[in-house]
């Protein structure tokens, strides 16, 4: 991942150019467009575009490494330490399985050319557009495979007495989510 990070940083800082259609904001959520997906499933290069105020859910990369580099604007990356809950409140949905305490770590602001490496199990995070003046932010993501799904973390409401007494973190449920690429036009707009 270090070599991928160095290569991305060098390419962006040497004025590498992405096709214009990859860096446009999306009408629905942040844009997620495939620049290249290796036919043998060894890696994928995804371009994400972030309009002002857009962010991901808290997520991991489903046991897949990732290098993320800022191409345009600025993004905030909030990392979390995820600790599986020891005691399970059985009255919760699914019997309380897949529950984790998330502990926020230091938030990082990344500018053009900054790259970060996410290697499981230290890959739980969220990304948001932190570009000044309403600018669209664009990031390049290289994954160690074809990322078709991720695991998202959603807050769980539990009584304080049910939460682990020694845990200052908040309880979240980990759930699988399928990922899709951004389509530029709806099917009816292109006559299909």
PDB file of N, CA, C and O in Angstrom, residues 78-140:
ATOM      1  N   UNK A  78     -12.643  10.912   9.407  1.00  0.00           N
ATOM      2  CA  UNK A  78     -12.806  10.605  10.821  1.00  0.00           C
ATOM      3  C   UNK A  78     -12.629   9.107  10.991  1.00  0.00           C
ATOM      4  O   UNK A  78     -13.432   8.316  10.485  1.00  0.00           O
ATOM      5  N   UNK A  79     -11.555   8.706  11.661  1.00  0.00           N
ATOM      6  CA  UNK A  79     -11.289   7.290  11.908  1.00  0.00           C
ATOM      7  C   UNK A  79     -11.913   6.870  13.233  1.00  0.00           C
ATOM      8  O   UNK A  79     -12.116   7.705  14.127  1.00  0.00           O
ATOM      9  N   UNK A  80     -12.223   5.590  13.350  1.00  0.00           N
ATOM     10  CA  UNK A  80     -12.804   5.029  14.565  1.00  0.00           C
ATOM     11  C   UNK A  80     -12.076   3.743  14.917  1.00  0.00           C
ATOM     12  O   UNK A  80     -11.696   2.973  14.031  1.00  0.00           O
ATOM     13  N   UNK A  81     -11.938   3.514  16.198  1.00  0.00           N
ATOM     14  CA  UNK A  81     -11.482   2.224  16.689  1.00  0.00           C
ATOM     15  C   UNK A  81     -12.746   1.423  16.983  1.00  0.00           C
ATOM     16  O   UNK A  81     -13.621   1.891  17.713  1.00  0.00           O
ATOM     17  N   UNK A  82     -12.876   0.243  16.397  1.00  0.00           N
ATOM     18  CA  UNK A  82     -14.073  -0.589  16.572  1.00  0.00           C
ATOM     19  C   UNK A  82     -13.735  -1.766  17.481  1.00  0.00           C
ATOM     20  O   UNK A  82     -12.802  -2.517  17.208  1.00  0.00           O
ATOM     21  N   UNK A  83     -14.531  -1.916  18.550  1.00  0.00           N
ATOM     22  CA  UNK A  83     -14.327  -3.002  19.506  1.00  0.00           C
ATOM     23  C   UNK A  83     -15.632  -3.778  19.622  1.00  0.00           C
ATOM     24  O   UNK A  83     -16.671  -3.197  19.960  1.00  0.00           O
ATOM     25  N   UNK A  84     -15.571  -5.078  19.308  1.00  0.00           N
ATOM     26  CA  UNK A  84     -16.775  -5.912  19.383  1.00  0.00           C
ATOM     27  C   UNK A  84     -17.300  -5.915  20.811  1.00  0.00           C
ATOM     28  O   UNK A  84     -16.538  -6.017  21.768  1.00  0.00           O
ATOM     29  N   UNK A  85     -18.614  -5.781  20.962  1.00  0.00           N
ATOM     30  CA  UNK A  85     -19.219  -5.761  22.287  1.00  0.00           C
ATOM     31  C   UNK A  85     -19.093  -7.137  22.922  1.00  0.00           C
ATOM     32  O   UNK A  85     -19.315  -8.159  22.270  1.00  0.00           O
ATOM     33  N   UNK A  86     -18.742  -7.149  24.200  1.00  0.00           N
ATOM     34  CA  UNK A  86     -18.538  -8.419  24.917  1.00  0.00           C
ATOM     35  C   UNK A  86     -19.855  -9.029  25.372  1.00  0.00           C
ATOM     36  O   UNK A  86     -20.098 -10.212  25.197  1.00  0.00           O
ATOM     37  N   UNK A  87     -20.712  -8.237  25.994  1.00  0.00           N
ATOM     38  CA  UNK A  87     -21.993  -8.763  26.466  1.00  0.00           C
ATOM     39  C   UNK A  87     -23.082  -8.359  25.479  1.00  0.00           C
ATOM     40  O   UNK A  87     -23.147  -7.227  25.051  1.00  0.00           O
ATOM     41  N   UNK A  88     -23.927  -9.298  25.132  1.00  0.00           N
ATOM     42  CA  UNK A  88     -24.933  -9.073  24.091  1.00  0.00           C
ATOM     43  C   UNK A  88     -26.310  -8.918  24.712  1.00  0.00           C
ATOM     44  O   UNK A  88     -26.818  -9.836  25.342  1.00  0.00           O
ATOM     45  N   UNK A  89     -26.950  -7.741  24.530  1.00  0.00           N
ATOM     46  CA  UNK A  89     -28.349  -7.604  24.958  1.00  0.00           C
ATOM     47  C   UNK A  89     -29.242  -8.367  23.969  1.00  0.00           C
ATOM     48  O   UNK A  89     -29.423  -7.930  22.850  1.00  0.00           O
ATOM     49  N   UNK A  90     -29.753  -9.515  24.362  1.00  0.00           N
ATOM     50  CA  UNK A  90     -30.434 -10.419  23.442  1.00  0.00           C
ATOM     51  C   UNK A  90     -31.768  -9.904  22.910  1.00  0.00           C
ATOM     52  O   UNK A  90     -32.267 -10.424  21.917  1.00  0.00           O
ATOM     53  N   UNK A  91     -32.346  -8.880  23.540  1.00  0.00           N
ATOM     54  CA  UNK A  91     -33.622  -8.378  23.039  1.00  0.00           C
ATOM     55  C   UNK A  91     -33.442  -7.450  21.836  1.00  0.00           C
ATOM     56  O   UNK A  91     -34.410  -7.042  21.214  1.00  0.00           O
ATOM     57  N   UNK A  92     -32.210  -7.115  21.470  1.00  0.00           N
ATOM     58  CA  UNK A  92     -31.965  -6.268  20.302  1.00  0.00           C
ATOM     59  C   UNK A  92     -32.179  -7.067  19.021  1.00  0.00           C
ATOM     60  O   UNK A  92     -32.114  -8.296  19.032  1.00  0.00           O
ATOM     61  N   UNK A  93     -32.412  -6.378  17.882  1.00  0.00           N
ATOM     62  CA  UNK A  93     -32.581  -7.088  16.614  1.00  0.00           C
ATOM     63  C   UNK A  93     -31.397  -8.023  16.364  1.00  0.00           C
ATOM     64  O   UNK A  93     -30.259  -7.699  16.688  1.00  0.00           O
ATOM     65  N   UNK A  94     -31.657  -9.176  15.783  1.00  0.00           N
ATOM     66  CA  UNK A  94     -30.642 -10.200  15.497  1.00  0.00           C
ATOM     67  C   UNK A  94     -29.963 -10.697  16.762  1.00  0.00           C
ATOM     68  O   UNK A  94     -28.818 -11.147  16.727  1.00  0.00           O
ATOM     69  N   UNK A  95     -30.621 -10.576  17.903  1.00  0.00           N
ATOM     70  CA  UNK A  95     -30.046 -11.050  19.155  1.00  0.00           C
ATOM     71  C   UNK A  95     -28.835 -10.263  19.603  1.00  0.00           C
ATOM     72  O   UNK A  95     -28.073 -10.699  20.442  1.00  0.00           O
ATOM     73  N   UNK A  96     -28.634  -9.093  19.025  1.00  0.00           N
ATOM     74  CA  UNK A  96     -27.503  -8.266  19.428  1.00  0.00           C
ATOM     75  C   UNK A  96     -26.198  -8.635  18.754  1.00  0.00           C
ATOM     76  O   UNK A  96     -25.145  -8.136  19.134  1.00  0.00           O
ATOM     77  N   UNK A  97     -26.245  -9.501  17.748  1.00  0.00           N
ATOM     78  CA  UNK A  97     -25.019  -9.868  17.034  1.00  0.00           C
ATOM     79  C   UNK A  97     -24.512  -8.675  16.227  1.00  0.00           C
ATOM     80  O   UNK A  97     -25.268  -7.759  15.900  1.00  0.00           O
ATOM     81  N   UNK A  98     -23.244  -8.675  15.911  1.00  0.00           N
ATOM     82  CA  UNK A  98     -22.605  -7.626  15.104  1.00  0.00           C
ATOM     83  C   UNK A  98     -22.659  -6.251  15.745  1.00  0.00           C
ATOM     84  O   UNK A  98     -22.804  -5.242  15.063  1.00  0.00           O
ATOM     85  N   UNK A  99     -22.562  -6.207  17.059  1.00  0.00           N
ATOM     86  CA  UNK A  99     -22.534  -4.929  17.763  1.00  0.00           C
ATOM     87  C   UNK A  99     -21.099  -4.553  18.123  1.00  0.00           C
ATOM     88  O   UNK A  99     -20.333  -5.399  18.581  1.00  0.00           O
ATOM     89  N   UNK A 100     -20.776  -3.287  17.905  1.00  0.00           N
ATOM     90  CA  UNK A 100     -19.434  -2.779  18.158  1.00  0.00           C
ATOM     91  C   UNK A 100     -19.521  -1.447  18.880  1.00  0.00           C
ATOM     92  O   UNK A 100     -20.418  -0.645  18.606  1.00  0.00           O
ATOM     93  N   UNK A 101     -18.561  -1.215  19.761  1.00  0.00           N
ATOM     94  CA  UNK A 101     -18.368   0.120  20.301  1.00  0.00           C
ATOM     95  C   UNK A 101     -17.393   0.828  19.385  1.00  0.00           C
ATOM     96  O   UNK A 101     -16.342   0.287  19.022  1.00  0.00           O
ATOM     97  N   UNK A 102     -17.743   2.049  18.967  1.00  0.00           N
ATOM     98  CA  UNK A 102     -16.846   2.853  18.140  1.00  0.00           C
ATOM     99  C   UNK A 102     -16.309   4.001  18.971  1.00  0.00           C
ATOM    100  O   UNK A 102     -17.058   4.710  19.635  1.00  0.00           O
ATOM    101  N   UNK A 103     -14.996   4.147  18.897  1.00  0.00           N
ATOM    102  CA  UNK A 103     -14.294   5.203  19.622  1.00  0.00           C
ATOM    103  C   UNK A 103     -13.677   6.134  18.586  1.00  0.00           C
ATOM    104  O   UNK A 103     -12.777   5.721  17.842  1.00  0.00           O
ATOM    105  N   UNK A 104     -14.142   7.396  18.512  1.00  0.00           N
ATOM    106  CA  UNK A 104     -13.566   8.321  17.534  1.00  0.00           C
ATOM    107  C   UNK A 104     -12.083   8.550  17.820  1.00  0.00           C
ATOM    108  O   UNK A 104     -11.675   8.712  18.962  1.00  0.00           O
ATOM    109  N   UNK A 105     -11.308   8.527  16.756  1.00  0.00           N
ATOM    110  CA  UNK A 105      -9.903   8.883  16.837  1.00  0.00           C
ATOM    111  C   UNK A 105      -9.760  10.282  16.258  1.00  0.00           C
ATOM    112  O   UNK A 105     -10.744  10.909  15.885  1.00  0.00           O
ATOM    113  N   UNK A 106      -8.561  10.768  16.147  1.00  0.00           N
ATOM    114  CA  UNK A 106      -8.346  12.133  15.663  1.00  0.00           C
ATOM    115  C   UNK A 106      -8.810  12.275  14.211  1.00  0.00           C
ATOM    116  O   UNK A 106      -8.510  11.438  13.372  1.00  0.00           O
ATOM    117  N   UNK A 107      -9.555  13.346  13.943  1.00  0.00           N
ATOM    118  CA  UNK A 107      -9.992  13.630  12.583  1.00  0.00           C
ATOM    119  C   UNK A 107      -8.834  14.231  11.798  1.00  0.00           C
ATOM    120  O   UNK A 107      -8.089  15.047  12.319  1.00  0.00           O
ATOM    121  N   UNK A 108      -8.679  13.817  10.550  1.00  0.00           N
ATOM    122  CA  UNK A 108      -7.618  14.347   9.693  1.00  0.00           C
ATOM    123  C   UNK A 108      -8.237  15.130   8.552  1.00  0.00           C
ATOM    124  O   UNK A 108      -9.250  14.716   7.981  1.00  0.00           O
ATOM    125  N   UNK A 109      -7.642  16.260   8.230  1.00  0.00           N
ATOM    126  CA  UNK A 109      -8.019  17.023   7.043  1.00  0.00           C
ATOM    127  C   UNK A 109      -6.970  16.748   5.979  1.00  0.00           C
ATOM    128  O   UNK A 109      -5.771  16.899   6.234  1.00  0.00           O
ATOM    129  N   UNK A 110      -7.411  16.325   4.812  1.00  0.00           N
ATOM    130  CA  UNK A 110      -6.490  15.998   3.726  1.00  0.00           C
ATOM    131  C   UNK A 110      -6.712  16.930   2.556  1.00  0.00           C
ATOM    132  O   UNK A 110      -7.840  17.128   2.107  1.00  0.00           O
ATOM    133  N   UNK A 111      -5.613  17.469   2.053  1.00  0.00           N
ATOM    134  CA  UNK A 111      -5.631  18.381   0.911  1.00  0.00           C
ATOM    135  C   UNK A 111      -5.137  17.665  -0.342  1.00  0.00           C
ATOM    136  O   UNK A 111      -4.721  16.506  -0.289  1.00  0.00           O
ATOM    137  N   UNK A 112      -5.138  18.375  -1.462  1.00  0.00           N
ATOM    138  CA  UNK A 112      -4.715  17.815  -2.742  1.00  0.00           C
ATOM    139  C   UNK A 112      -3.333  17.170  -2.603  1.00  0.00           C
ATOM    140  O   UNK A 112      -2.395  17.776  -2.081  1.00  0.00           O
ATOM    141  N   UNK A 113      -3.245  15.921  -3.052  1.00  0.00           N
ATOM    142  CA  UNK A 113      -1.993  15.181  -3.013  1.00  0.00           C
ATOM    143  C   UNK A 113      -1.769  14.382  -1.746  1.00  0.00           C
ATOM    144  O   UNK A 113      -0.878  13.543  -1.699  1.00  0.00           O
ATOM    145  N   UNK A 114      -2.579  14.617  -0.704  1.00  0.00           N
ATOM    146  CA  UNK A 114      -2.454  13.819   0.517  1.00  0.00           C
ATOM    147  C   UNK A 114      -3.090  12.452   0.286  1.00  0.00           C
ATOM    148  O   UNK A 114      -4.195  12.363  -0.249  1.00  0.00           O
ATOM    149  N   UNK A 115      -2.382  11.407   0.706  1.00  0.00           N
ATOM    150  CA  UNK A 115      -2.897  10.047   0.565  1.00  0.00           C
ATOM    151  C   UNK A 115      -2.833   9.344   1.911  1.00  0.00           C
ATOM    152  O   UNK A 115      -1.928   9.596   2.707  1.00  0.00           O
ATOM    153  N   UNK A 116      -3.793   8.486   2.165  1.00  0.00           N
ATOM    154  CA  UNK A 116      -3.832   7.697   3.391  1.00  0.00           C
ATOM    155  C   UNK A 116      -4.058   6.241   3.062  1.00  0.00           C
ATOM    156  O   UNK A 116      -4.621   5.899   2.017  1.00  0.00           O
ATOM    157  N   UNK A 117      -3.612   5.369   3.952  1.00  0.00           N
ATOM    158  CA  UNK A 117      -3.736   3.936   3.770  1.00  0.00           C
ATOM    159  C   UNK A 117      -4.653   3.369   4.840  1.00  0.00           C
ATOM    160  O   UNK A 117      -4.498   3.689   6.015  1.00  0.00           O
ATOM    161  N   UNK A 118      -5.606   2.571   4.420  1.00  0.00           N
ATOM    162  CA  UNK A 118      -6.527   1.899   5.340  1.00  0.00           C
ATOM    163  C   UNK A 118      -6.316   0.404   5.208  1.00  0.00           C
ATOM    164  O   UNK A 118      -6.524  -0.173   4.148  1.00  0.00           O
ATOM    165  N   UNK A 119      -5.853  -0.197   6.299  1.00  0.00           N
ATOM    166  CA  UNK A 119      -5.543  -1.620   6.289  1.00  0.00           C
ATOM    167  C   UNK A 119      -6.327  -2.291   7.412  1.00  0.00           C
ATOM    168  O   UNK A 119      -6.184  -1.904   8.568  1.00  0.00           O
ATOM    169  N   UNK A 120      -7.191  -3.271   7.069  1.00  0.00           N
ATOM    170  CA  UNK A 120      -7.968  -3.940   8.115  1.00  0.00           C
ATOM    171  C   UNK A 120      -7.044  -4.535   9.185  1.00  0.00           C
ATOM    172  O   UNK A 120      -5.949  -4.972   8.856  1.00  0.00           O
ATOM    173  N   UNK A 121      -7.443  -4.517  10.431  1.00  0.00           N
ATOM    174  CA  UNK A 121      -8.764  -4.130  10.943  1.00  0.00           C
ATOM    175  C   UNK A 121      -8.886  -2.635  11.255  1.00  0.00           C
ATOM    176  O   UNK A 121      -9.906  -2.195  11.756  1.00  0.00           O
ATOM    177  N   UNK A 122      -7.866  -1.824  10.969  1.00  0.00           N
ATOM    178  CA  UNK A 122      -7.909  -0.380  11.272  1.00  0.00           C
ATOM    179  C   UNK A 122      -8.421   0.386  10.053  1.00  0.00           C
ATOM    180  O   UNK A 122      -7.730   1.228   9.492  1.00  0.00           O
ATOM    181  N   UNK A 123      -9.645   0.103   9.638  1.00  0.00           N
ATOM    182  CA  UNK A 123     -10.178   0.765   8.448  1.00  0.00           C
ATOM    183  C   UNK A 123     -11.588   1.321   8.633  1.00  0.00           C
ATOM    184  O   UNK A 123     -12.242   1.686   7.672  1.00  0.00           O
ATOM    185  N   UNK A 124     -12.067   1.412   9.867  1.00  0.00           N
ATOM    186  CA  UNK A 124     -13.399   1.973  10.112  1.00  0.00           C
ATOM    187  C   UNK A 124     -13.267   3.491  10.108  1.00  0.00           C
ATOM    188  O   UNK A 124     -12.478   4.062  10.865  1.00  0.00           O
ATOM    189  N   UNK A 125     -14.065   4.153   9.246  1.00  0.00           N
ATOM    190  CA  UNK A 125     -13.927   5.600   9.074  1.00  0.00           C
ATOM    191  C   UNK A 125     -15.149   6.173   8.354  1.00  0.00           C
ATOM    192  O   UNK A 125     -16.009   5.431   7.890  1.00  0.00           O
ATOM    193  N   UNK A 126     -15.169   7.483   8.254  1.00  0.00           N
ATOM    194  CA  UNK A 126     -16.118   8.167   7.378  1.00  0.00           C
ATOM    195  C   UNK A 126     -15.374   9.316   6.707  1.00  0.00           C
ATOM    196  O   UNK A 126     -14.394   9.831   7.251  1.00  0.00           O
ATOM    197  N   UNK A 127     -15.811   9.679   5.517  1.00  0.00           N
ATOM    198  CA  UNK A 127     -15.189  10.748   4.744  1.00  0.00           C
ATOM    199  C   UNK A 127     -16.254  11.791   4.446  1.00  0.00           C
ATOM    200  O   UNK A 127     -17.398  11.452   4.132  1.00  0.00           O
ATOM    201  N   UNK A 128     -15.860  13.070   4.524  1.00  0.00           N
ATOM    202  CA  UNK A 128     -16.790  14.148   4.173  1.00  0.00           C
ATOM    203  C   UNK A 128     -16.048  15.247   3.426  1.00  0.00           C
ATOM    204  O   UNK A 128     -14.829  15.395   3.550  1.00  0.00           O
ATOM    205  N   UNK A 129     -16.795  16.008   2.654  1.00  0.00           N
ATOM    206  CA  UNK A 129     -16.227  17.145   1.934  1.00  0.00           C
ATOM    207  C   UNK A 129     -15.950  18.262   2.937  1.00  0.00           C
ATOM    208  O   UNK A 129     -16.855  18.723   3.615  1.00  0.00           O
ATOM    209  N   UNK A 130     -14.701  18.688   3.009  1.00  0.00           N
ATOM    210  CA  UNK A 130     -14.315  19.799   3.880  1.00  0.00           C
ATOM    211  C   UNK A 130     -13.713  20.933   3.061  1.00  0.00           C
ATOM    212  O   UNK A 130     -12.985  21.778   3.588  1.00  0.00           O
ATOM    213  N   UNK A 131     -14.005  20.950   1.747  1.00  0.00           N
ATOM    214  CA  UNK A 131     -13.455  21.979   0.867  1.00  0.00           C
ATOM    215  C   UNK A 131     -14.088  23.329   1.180  1.00  0.00           C
ATOM    216  O   UNK A 131     -15.288  23.422   1.426  1.00  0.00           O
ATOM    217  N   UNK A 132     -13.286  24.388   1.179  1.00  0.00           N
ATOM    218  CA  UNK A 132     -13.833  25.725   1.465  1.00  0.00           C
ATOM    219  C   UNK A 132     -14.658  26.267   0.294  1.00  0.00           C
ATOM    220  O   UNK A 132     -14.473  25.866  -0.849  1.00  0.00           O
ATOM    221  N   UNK A 133     -15.571  27.139   0.608  1.00  0.00           N
ATOM    222  CA  UNK A 133     -16.315  27.876  -0.412  1.00  0.00           C
ATOM    223  C   UNK A 133     -17.242  27.061  -1.283  1.00  0.00           C
ATOM    224  O   UNK A 133     -17.518  27.442  -2.417  1.00  0.00           O
ATOM    225  N   UNK A 134     -17.749  25.949  -0.785  1.00  0.00           N
ATOM    226  CA  UNK A 134     -18.709  25.174  -1.561  1.00  0.00           C
ATOM    227  C   UNK A 134     -18.110  24.431  -2.735  1.00  0.00           C
ATOM    228  O   UNK A 134     -18.815  24.055  -3.663  1.00  0.00           O
ATOM    229  N   UNK A 135     -16.812  24.191  -2.722  1.00  0.00           N
ATOM    230  CA  UNK A 135     -16.125  23.500  -3.810  1.00  0.00           C
ATOM    231  C   UNK A 135     -16.414  21.994  -3.774  1.00  0.00           C
ATOM    232  O   UNK A 135     -16.579  21.404  -2.709  1.00  0.00           O
ATOM    233  N   UNK A 136     -16.461  21.376  -4.933  1.00  0.00           N
ATOM    234  CA  UNK A 136     -16.568  19.924  -5.029  1.00  0.00           C
ATOM    235  C   UNK A 136     -15.199  19.349  -4.679  1.00  0.00           C
ATOM    236  O   UNK A 136     -14.174  19.858  -5.120  1.00  0.00           O
ATOM    237  N   UNK A 137     -15.179  18.303  -3.879  1.00  0.00           N
ATOM    238  CA  UNK A 137     -13.946  17.584  -3.575  1.00  0.00           C
ATOM    239  C   UNK A 137     -13.945  16.284  -4.373  1.00  0.00           C
ATOM    240  O   UNK A 137     -15.001  15.704  -4.624  1.00  0.00           O
ATOM    241  N   UNK A 138     -12.749  15.843  -4.780  1.00  0.00           N
ATOM    242  CA  UNK A 138     -12.618  14.606  -5.555  1.00  0.00           C
ATOM    243  C   UNK A 138     -11.493  13.776  -4.948  1.00  0.00           C
ATOM    244  O   UNK A 138     -10.416  14.297  -4.661  1.00  0.00           O
ATOM    245  N   UNK A 139     -11.768  12.478  -4.759  1.00  0.00           N
ATOM    246  CA  UNK A 139     -10.768  11.569  -4.206  1.00  0.00           C
ATOM    247  C   UNK A 139     -10.613  10.353  -5.119  1.00  0.00           C
ATOM    248  O   UNK A 139     -11.559   9.942  -5.787  1.00  0.00           O
ATOM    249  N   UNK A 140      -9.398   9.807  -5.124  1.00  0.00           N
ATOM    250  CA  UNK A 140      -9.084   8.588  -5.866  1.00  0.00           C
ATOM    251  C   UNK A 140      -8.903   7.476  -4.840  1.00  0.00           C
ATOM    252  O   UNK A 140      -8.151   7.632  -3.877  1.00  0.00           O
TER     253      UNK A 140
END
